[in-house]
mmCIF file of C-alpha atoms and ligand atoms in Angstrom:
data_model
loop_
_atom_site.group_PDB
_atom_site.id
_atom_site.type_symbol
_atom_site.label_atom_id
_atom_site.label_comp_id
_atom_site.label_asym_id
_atom_site.label_seq_id
_atom_site.Cartn_x
_atom_site.Cartn_y
_atom_site.Cartn_z
ATOM 1 C CA MET A 1 94.730 85.555 107.020
ATOM 2 C CA GLU A 2 98.177 84.179 107.970
ATOM 3 C CA GLU A 3 100.941 86.581 107.074
ATOM 4 C CA LYS A 4 103.768 85.529 109.381
ATOM 5 C CA GLY A 5 107.199 84.904 107.915
ATOM 6 C CA ILE A 6 106.417 86.281 104.473
ATOM 7 C CA SER A 7 109.689 87.046 102.705
ATOM 8 C CA GLN A 8 110.590 90.606 101.818
ATOM 9 C CA ALA A 9 110.875 89.407 98.197
ATOM 10 C CA VAL A 10 107.166 88.544 98.187
ATOM 11 C CA ILE A 11 106.261 91.809 99.949
ATOM 12 C CA GLY A 12 108.369 93.622 97.363
ATOM 13 C CA ARG A 13 106.240 92.151 94.555
ATOM 14 C CA LEU A 14 102.871 93.042 96.119
ATOM 15 C CA PRO A 15 102.812 96.721 95.031
ATOM 16 C CA ARG A 16 103.251 95.607 91.438
ATOM 17 C CA TYR A 17 100.377 93.124 91.709
ATOM 18 C CA PHE A 18 98.335 95.880 93.321
ATOM 19 C CA ARG A 19 99.037 98.290 90.438
ATOM 20 C CA TYR A 20 98.135 95.777 87.721
ATOM 21 C CA LEU A 21 94.979 94.684 89.535
ATOM 22 C CA GLY A 22 93.998 98.332 89.985
ATOM 23 C CA GLU A 23 94.299 98.831 86.218
ATOM 24 C CA LEU A 24 92.209 95.707 85.511
ATOM 25 C CA LYS A 25 89.601 96.889 88.017
ATOM 26 C CA ASP A 26 89.462 100.318 86.328
ATOM 27 C CA GLU A 27 88.923 98.565 82.986
ATOM 28 C CA GLY A 28 85.959 96.695 84.481
ATOM 29 C CA VAL A 29 87.633 93.269 84.429
ATOM 30 C CA GLU A 30 86.027 91.024 87.058
ATOM 31 C CA ARG A 31 88.115 87.850 86.922
ATOM 32 C CA VAL A 32 91.683 87.085 86.013
ATOM 33 C CA SER A 33 93.576 83.797 85.921
ATOM 34 C CA SER A 34 97.177 83.413 87.054
ATOM 35 C CA GLN A 35 97.990 82.721 83.368
ATOM 36 C CA GLU A 36 96.476 86.017 82.271
ATOM 37 C CA LEU A 37 98.232 87.930 85.046
ATOM 38 C CA SER A 38 101.446 86.162 84.078
ATOM 39 C CA GLY A 39 101.090 87.351 80.475
ATOM 40 C CA LEU A 40 100.483 90.919 81.595
ATOM 41 C CA MET A 41 103.190 91.115 84.217
ATOM 42 C CA HIS A 42 105.917 88.890 82.748
ATOM 43 C CA VAL A 43 106.065 86.850 85.951
ATOM 44 C CA THR A 44 105.478 83.100 85.741
ATOM 45 C CA ALA A 45 101.998 81.867 86.653
ATOM 46 C CA SER A 46 103.530 79.522 89.229
ATOM 47 C CA GLN A 47 105.328 82.453 90.873
ATOM 48 C CA ILE A 48 102.021 84.305 91.094
ATOM 49 C CA ARG A 49 100.264 81.275 92.613
ATOM 50 C CA GLN A 50 103.119 80.760 95.088
ATOM 51 C CA ASP A 51 103.062 84.430 96.087
ATOM 52 C CA PHE A 52 99.311 84.424 96.640
ATOM 53 C CA ASN A 53 99.483 81.118 98.554
ATOM 54 C CA ASN A 54 101.437 82.991 101.237
ATOM 55 C CA PHE A 55 98.204 84.762 102.035
ATOM 56 C CA GLY A 56 95.854 81.831 101.765
ATOM 57 C CA GLY A 57 95.523 81.666 97.988
ATOM 58 C CA PHE A 58 92.846 84.257 97.203
ATOM 59 C CA GLY A 59 91.347 82.178 94.410
ATOM 60 C CA GLN A 60 89.280 79.206 93.486
ATOM 61 C CA GLN A 61 90.983 76.521 91.419
ATOM 62 C CA GLY A 62 90.118 76.803 87.735
ATOM 63 C CA TYR A 63 87.975 79.850 88.323
ATOM 64 C CA GLY A 64 90.582 82.581 88.437
ATOM 65 C CA TYR A 65 90.845 85.416 90.888
ATOM 66 C CA ASN A 66 88.156 87.957 91.631
ATOM 67 C CA VAL A 67 89.968 91.163 90.633
ATOM 68 C CA GLU A 68 88.230 93.510 93.037
ATOM 69 C CA PHE A 69 88.585 91.143 96.005
ATOM 70 C CA LEU A 70 92.261 90.504 95.275
ATOM 71 C CA TYR A 71 92.910 94.234 94.836
ATOM 72 C CA GLU A 72 91.233 95.003 98.180
ATOM 73 C CA GLU A 73 93.024 92.185 100.020
ATOM 74 C CA ILE A 74 96.480 93.092 98.713
ATOM 75 C CA GLY A 75 95.698 96.716 99.550
ATOM 76 C CA LYS A 76 94.900 95.672 103.127
ATOM 77 C CA ILE A 77 98.117 93.660 103.407
ATOM 78 C CA LEU A 78 100.016 96.734 102.232
ATOM 79 C CA GLY A 79 98.158 98.865 104.778
ATOM 80 C CA LEU A 80 96.582 100.956 102.014
ATOM 81 C CA ASN A 81 93.100 100.724 103.482
ATOM 82 C CA LYS A 82 94.275 103.262 106.073
ATOM 83 C CA THR A 83 95.157 106.890 105.627
ATOM 84 C CA HIS A 84 98.713 107.991 106.343
ATOM 85 C CA HIS A 85 99.751 111.551 107.081
ATOM 86 C CA LEU A 86 103.081 112.619 105.625
ATOM 87 C CA ILE A 87 105.454 115.517 105.998
ATOM 88 C CA ILE A 88 108.356 116.297 103.711
ATOM 89 C CA ILE A 89 111.578 117.507 105.303
ATOM 90 C CA GLY A 90 113.692 119.399 102.751
ATOM 91 C CA ALA A 91 111.748 121.431 100.196
ATOM 92 C CA GLY A 92 114.491 121.482 97.570
ATOM 93 C CA ASN A 93 114.358 119.917 94.099
ATOM 94 C CA LEU A 94 113.425 116.427 95.207
ATOM 95 C CA GLY A 95 111.120 117.473 98.061
ATOM 96 C CA GLN A 96 109.145 119.770 95.781
ATOM 97 C CA ALA A 97 108.945 117.163 93.022
ATOM 98 C CA LEU A 98 107.499 114.629 95.469
ATOM 99 C CA GLY A 99 105.174 117.243 96.969
ATOM 100 C CA ASN A 100 103.863 118.112 93.536
ATOM 101 C CA TYR A 101 103.128 114.502 92.684
ATOM 102 C CA MET A 102 99.501 114.113 93.694
ATOM 103 C CA ASN A 103 99.128 110.446 92.840
ATOM 104 C CA PHE A 104 100.255 109.185 96.261
ATOM 105 C CA GLU A 105 97.054 110.619 97.724
ATOM 106 C CA ARG A 106 94.987 108.138 95.726
ATOM 107 C CA ARG A 107 96.692 105.450 97.817
ATOM 108 C CA GLY A 108 95.901 107.186 101.104
ATOM 109 C CA PHE A 109 99.198 109.026 101.605
ATOM 110 C CA ILE A 110 98.151 112.559 102.478
ATOM 111 C CA LEU A 111 100.779 115.288 102.457
ATOM 112 C CA LYS A 112 100.163 117.530 105.470
ATOM 113 C CA GLY A 113 103.241 119.704 105.700
ATOM 114 C CA MET A 114 106.613 120.645 104.209
ATOM 115 C CA PHE A 115 109.579 121.937 106.183
ATOM 116 C CA ASP A 116 112.959 123.411 105.361
ATOM 117 C CA LYS A 117 115.693 125.318 107.120
ATOM 118 C CA ASN A 118 116.195 127.844 104.316
ATOM 119 C CA PRO A 119 114.239 131.066 105.067
ATOM 120 C CA ALA A 120 114.062 131.822 101.331
ATOM 121 C CA LEU A 121 111.629 128.916 100.998
ATOM 122 C CA TYR A 122 109.319 129.769 103.899
ATOM 123 C CA GLY A 123 105.794 130.417 102.666
ATOM 124 C CA LYS A 124 106.487 128.963 99.216
ATOM 125 C CA LYS A 125 103.475 126.915 98.131
ATOM 126 C CA VAL A 126 103.800 123.413 96.777
ATOM 127 C CA ARG A 127 100.263 122.669 95.681
ATOM 128 C CA GLU A 128 98.282 123.923 98.704
ATOM 129 C CA ILE A 129 101.049 123.264 101.226
ATOM 130 C CA GLU A 130 103.237 126.119 102.478
ATOM 131 C CA VAL A 131 106.849 125.410 103.343
ATOM 132 C CA GLN A 132 107.383 126.058 107.062
ATOM 133 C CA PRO A 133 110.550 126.590 109.109
ATOM 134 C CA MET A 134 112.066 123.583 110.853
ATOM 135 C CA GLU A 135 111.465 125.257 114.222
ATOM 136 C CA LYS A 136 107.783 124.406 113.764
ATOM 137 C CA VAL A 137 108.155 120.751 112.884
ATOM 138 C CA GLU A 138 108.060 119.211 116.365
ATOM 139 C CA GLU A 139 104.792 120.835 117.381
ATOM 140 C CA PHE A 140 103.306 120.146 113.932
ATOM 141 C CA VAL A 141 104.093 116.425 114.126
ATOM 142 C CA ARG A 142 102.617 116.151 117.617
ATOM 143 C CA GLU A 143 99.437 118.037 116.758
ATOM 144 C CA ASN A 144 98.626 116.677 113.301
ATOM 145 C CA ASP A 145 98.852 112.926 113.763
ATOM 146 C CA ILE A 146 101.759 112.606 111.354
ATOM 147 C CA ASP A 147 103.082 109.063 110.972
ATOM 148 C CA ILE A 148 105.476 109.208 108.003
ATOM 149 C CA ALA A 149 108.337 111.629 107.317
ATOM 150 C CA VAL A 150 109.881 111.895 103.869
ATOM 151 C CA LEU A 151 113.531 112.910 104.166
ATOM 152 C CA THR A 152 114.843 114.848 101.182
ATOM 153 C CA ILE A 153 117.685 116.596 102.975
ATOM 154 C CA PRO A 154 121.452 116.083 102.742
ATOM 155 C CA LYS A 155 122.893 113.088 104.544
ATOM 156 C CA SER A 156 124.818 115.312 106.960
ATOM 157 C CA SER A 157 121.622 116.314 108.778
ATOM 158 C CA ALA A 158 119.311 113.339 108.167
ATOM 159 C CA VAL A 159 120.313 111.268 111.222
ATOM 160 C CA GLY A 160 119.853 114.167 113.673
ATOM 161 C CA VAL A 161 116.557 115.264 112.112
ATOM 162 C CA ALA A 162 115.240 111.680 112.242
ATOM 163 C CA GLU A 163 116.003 111.483 115.985
ATOM 164 C CA VAL A 164 114.016 114.644 116.685
ATOM 165 C CA LEU A 165 111.094 113.394 114.591
ATOM 166 C CA VAL A 166 111.004 110.007 116.335
ATOM 167 C CA ALA A 167 110.978 111.765 119.712
ATOM 168 C CA ASN A 168 107.840 113.583 118.561
ATOM 169 C CA GLY A 169 105.973 110.547 117.286
ATOM 170 C CA ILE A 170 107.050 109.785 113.701
ATOM 171 C CA LYS A 171 106.713 106.033 113.091
ATOM 172 C CA ALA A 172 108.185 105.628 109.612
ATOM 173 C CA PHE A 173 110.657 107.243 107.235
ATOM 174 C CA TRP A 174 110.759 107.314 103.471
ATOM 175 C CA ASN A 175 114.422 108.110 103.360
ATOM 176 C CA PHE A 176 116.013 109.608 100.254
ATOM 177 C CA ALA A 177 119.128 110.869 102.087
ATOM 178 C CA HIS A 178 122.120 108.688 101.298
ATOM 179 C CA VAL A 179 122.710 107.592 104.877
ATOM 180 C CA ASP A 180 121.463 104.837 107.183
ATOM 181 C CA LEU A 181 119.225 106.304 109.861
ATOM 182 C CA ASN A 182 119.932 105.302 113.425
ATOM 183 C CA VAL A 183 116.382 104.776 114.661
ATOM 184 C CA PRO A 184 115.010 102.667 117.527
ATOM 185 C CA GLU A 185 113.478 99.256 116.901
ATOM 186 C CA GLY A 186 109.904 99.487 115.719
ATOM 187 C CA ILE A 187 110.495 102.563 113.585
ATOM 188 C CA GLN A 188 110.176 101.592 109.931
ATOM 189 C CA VAL A 189 112.594 102.882 107.302
ATOM 190 C CA GLU A 190 112.360 102.494 103.558
ATOM 191 C CA ASN A 191 115.529 103.754 101.892
ATOM 192 C CA VAL A 192 115.165 104.894 98.303
ATOM 193 C CA HIS A 193 118.220 105.238 96.122
ATOM 194 C CA LEU A 194 117.355 106.023 92.527
ATOM 195 C CA SER A 195 120.998 105.514 91.612
ATOM 196 C CA ASP A 196 120.770 101.840 92.721
ATOM 197 C CA SER A 197 118.047 101.344 90.155
ATOM 198 C CA LEU A 198 120.165 103.092 87.521
ATOM 199 C CA MET A 199 123.155 100.883 88.348
ATOM 200 C CA LYS A 200 120.967 97.796 87.933
ATOM 201 C CA LEU A 201 119.929 99.126 84.533
ATOM 202 C CA SER A 202 123.563 99.679 83.630
ATOM 203 C CA TYR A 203 124.404 96.101 84.674
ATOM 204 C CA ASN A 204 121.626 94.650 82.521
ATOM 205 C CA LEU A 205 122.622 96.802 79.557
ATOM 206 C CA GLU A 206 126.223 95.705 79.941
ATOM 207 C CA ARG A 207 125.265 92.030 80.205
ATOM 208 C CA TYR A 208 123.022 92.248 77.128
ATOM 209 C CA ASN A 209 125.760 93.951 75.091
ATOM 210 C CA GLN A 210 128.277 91.284 76.069
ATOM 211 C CA GLU A 211 125.887 88.499 75.073
ATOM 212 C CA GLN A 212 125.277 90.183 71.705
ATOM 213 C CA GLU A 213 129.015 90.459 71.089
ATOM 214 C CA LYS A 214 129.470 86.746 71.848
ATOM 215 C CA GLY A 215 126.735 86.046 69.310
HETATM 216 P P1 NAI B 301 118.344 120.459 97.266
HETATM 217 O O1 NAI B 301 119.622 121.098 97.686
HETATM 218 O O2 NAI B 301 117.585 121.013 96.121
HETATM 219 O O3 NAI B 301 117.333 120.405 98.522
HETATM 220 C C1 NAI B 301 117.724 120.083 99.812
HETATM 221 C C2 NAI B 301 116.888 120.966 100.750
HETATM 222 O O4 NAI B 301 117.085 120.521 102.077
HETATM 223 C C3 NAI B 301 117.271 122.446 100.695
HETATM 224 O O5 NAI B 301 116.130 123.226 100.443
HETATM 225 C C4 NAI B 301 117.862 122.699 102.073
HETATM 226 O O6 NAI B 301 117.627 124.020 102.529
HETATM 227 C C5 NAI B 301 117.141 121.678 102.903
HETATM 228 N N1 NAI B 301 117.842 121.294 104.133
HETATM 229 C C6 NAI B 301 119.146 121.030 104.326
HETATM 230 N N2 NAI B 301 119.379 120.684 105.615
HETATM 231 C C7 NAI B 301 118.189 120.724 106.235
HETATM 232 C C8 NAI B 301 117.770 120.461 107.568
HETATM 233 N N3 NAI B 301 118.643 120.098 108.502
HETATM 234 N N4 NAI B 301 116.470 120.602 107.872
HETATM 235 C C9 NAI B 301 115.570 120.976 106.919
HETATM 236 N N5 NAI B 301 115.908 121.259 105.642
HETATM 237 C C10 NAI B 301 117.199 121.118 105.311
HETATM 238 O O7 NAI B 301 118.701 118.941 97.036
HETATM 239 P P2 NAI B 301 117.821 117.827 96.284
HETATM 240 O O8 NAI B 301 118.265 117.675 94.901
HETATM 241 O O9 NAI B 301 116.395 118.053 96.556
HETATM 242 O O10 NAI B 301 118.297 116.524 97.064
HETATM 243 C C11 NAI B 301 117.988 116.379 98.435
HETATM 244 C C12 NAI B 301 118.751 115.219 99.017
HETATM 245 O O11 NAI B 301 118.292 114.014 98.446
HETATM 246 C C13 NAI B 301 120.260 115.281 98.729
HETATM 247 O O12 NAI B 301 120.936 114.860 99.898
HETATM 248 C C14 NAI B 301 120.475 114.287 97.615
HETATM 249 O O13 NAI B 301 121.729 113.658 97.716
HETATM 250 C C15 NAI B 301 119.379 113.296 97.899
HETATM 251 N N6 NAI B 301 118.890 112.647 96.688
HETATM 252 C C16 NAI B 301 118.609 111.332 96.802
HETATM 253 C C17 NAI B 301 118.092 110.644 95.742
HETATM 254 C C18 NAI B 301 117.781 109.214 95.940
HETATM 255 O O14 NAI B 301 117.455 108.528 94.996
HETATM 256 N N7 NAI B 301 117.862 108.722 97.146
HETATM 257 C C19 NAI B 301 117.859 111.252 94.451
HETATM 258 C C20 NAI B 301 118.140 112.680 94.428
HETATM 259 C C21 NAI B 301 118.651 113.323 95.529
#
């Protein structure tokens, strides 16, 4: 399957397709047309067809898409057919909330360890995982085949911590710290800023209100 040069916009839409297809699969639906998906997802049918054409189409004309096949294929493109081992750095409010959210494991993201620099948190259990001191993180990463680090620490320490983790074999960061990480090429970073999403909401609310006022 040819995947070269796929835009980030298309990649960004794949998780949503994956979620909807997963729900259809769970409901026992075997086939879905681009029209039906369009109605469910509020994306045009032509957008859906264009997106899927990037990966060779997935469907037979006039016959719709095989839900299970499409779900599996999009899962493979997203790398969800493999298991990933995660650690969380920073077991504060956000780190604990993420650690407590089991649903990621259904997608193959397995939480292996949590680390913090605050001794008051050492030994605290988040589900079955005990918070460990940062002094143990390097050895843990090397010995437990950890590929993703979730950073829920303040921005002041995120860059330095990321460097140490890369030196020990971390390949990807899910970065919640409000700072750009300075990592070598080949290390993947996904920055998450909930406030960006909130600002987008505010913009849309503002725009809607203005349109209403204009009549
Ligand atoms: P928090 O203060 O509850 O937790 C931070 C934890 O990090 C503390 O337990 C602290 O001991 C630990 N820590 C600090 N430096 C460390 C280091 N060098 N190594 C290991 N552990 C260290 O804060 P909260 O609310 O959990 O937020 C965490 C970070 O995430 C903050 O920087 C906040 O700005 C950011 N944040 C980002 C969001 C986003 O959407 N990107 C949303 C909410 C928070």
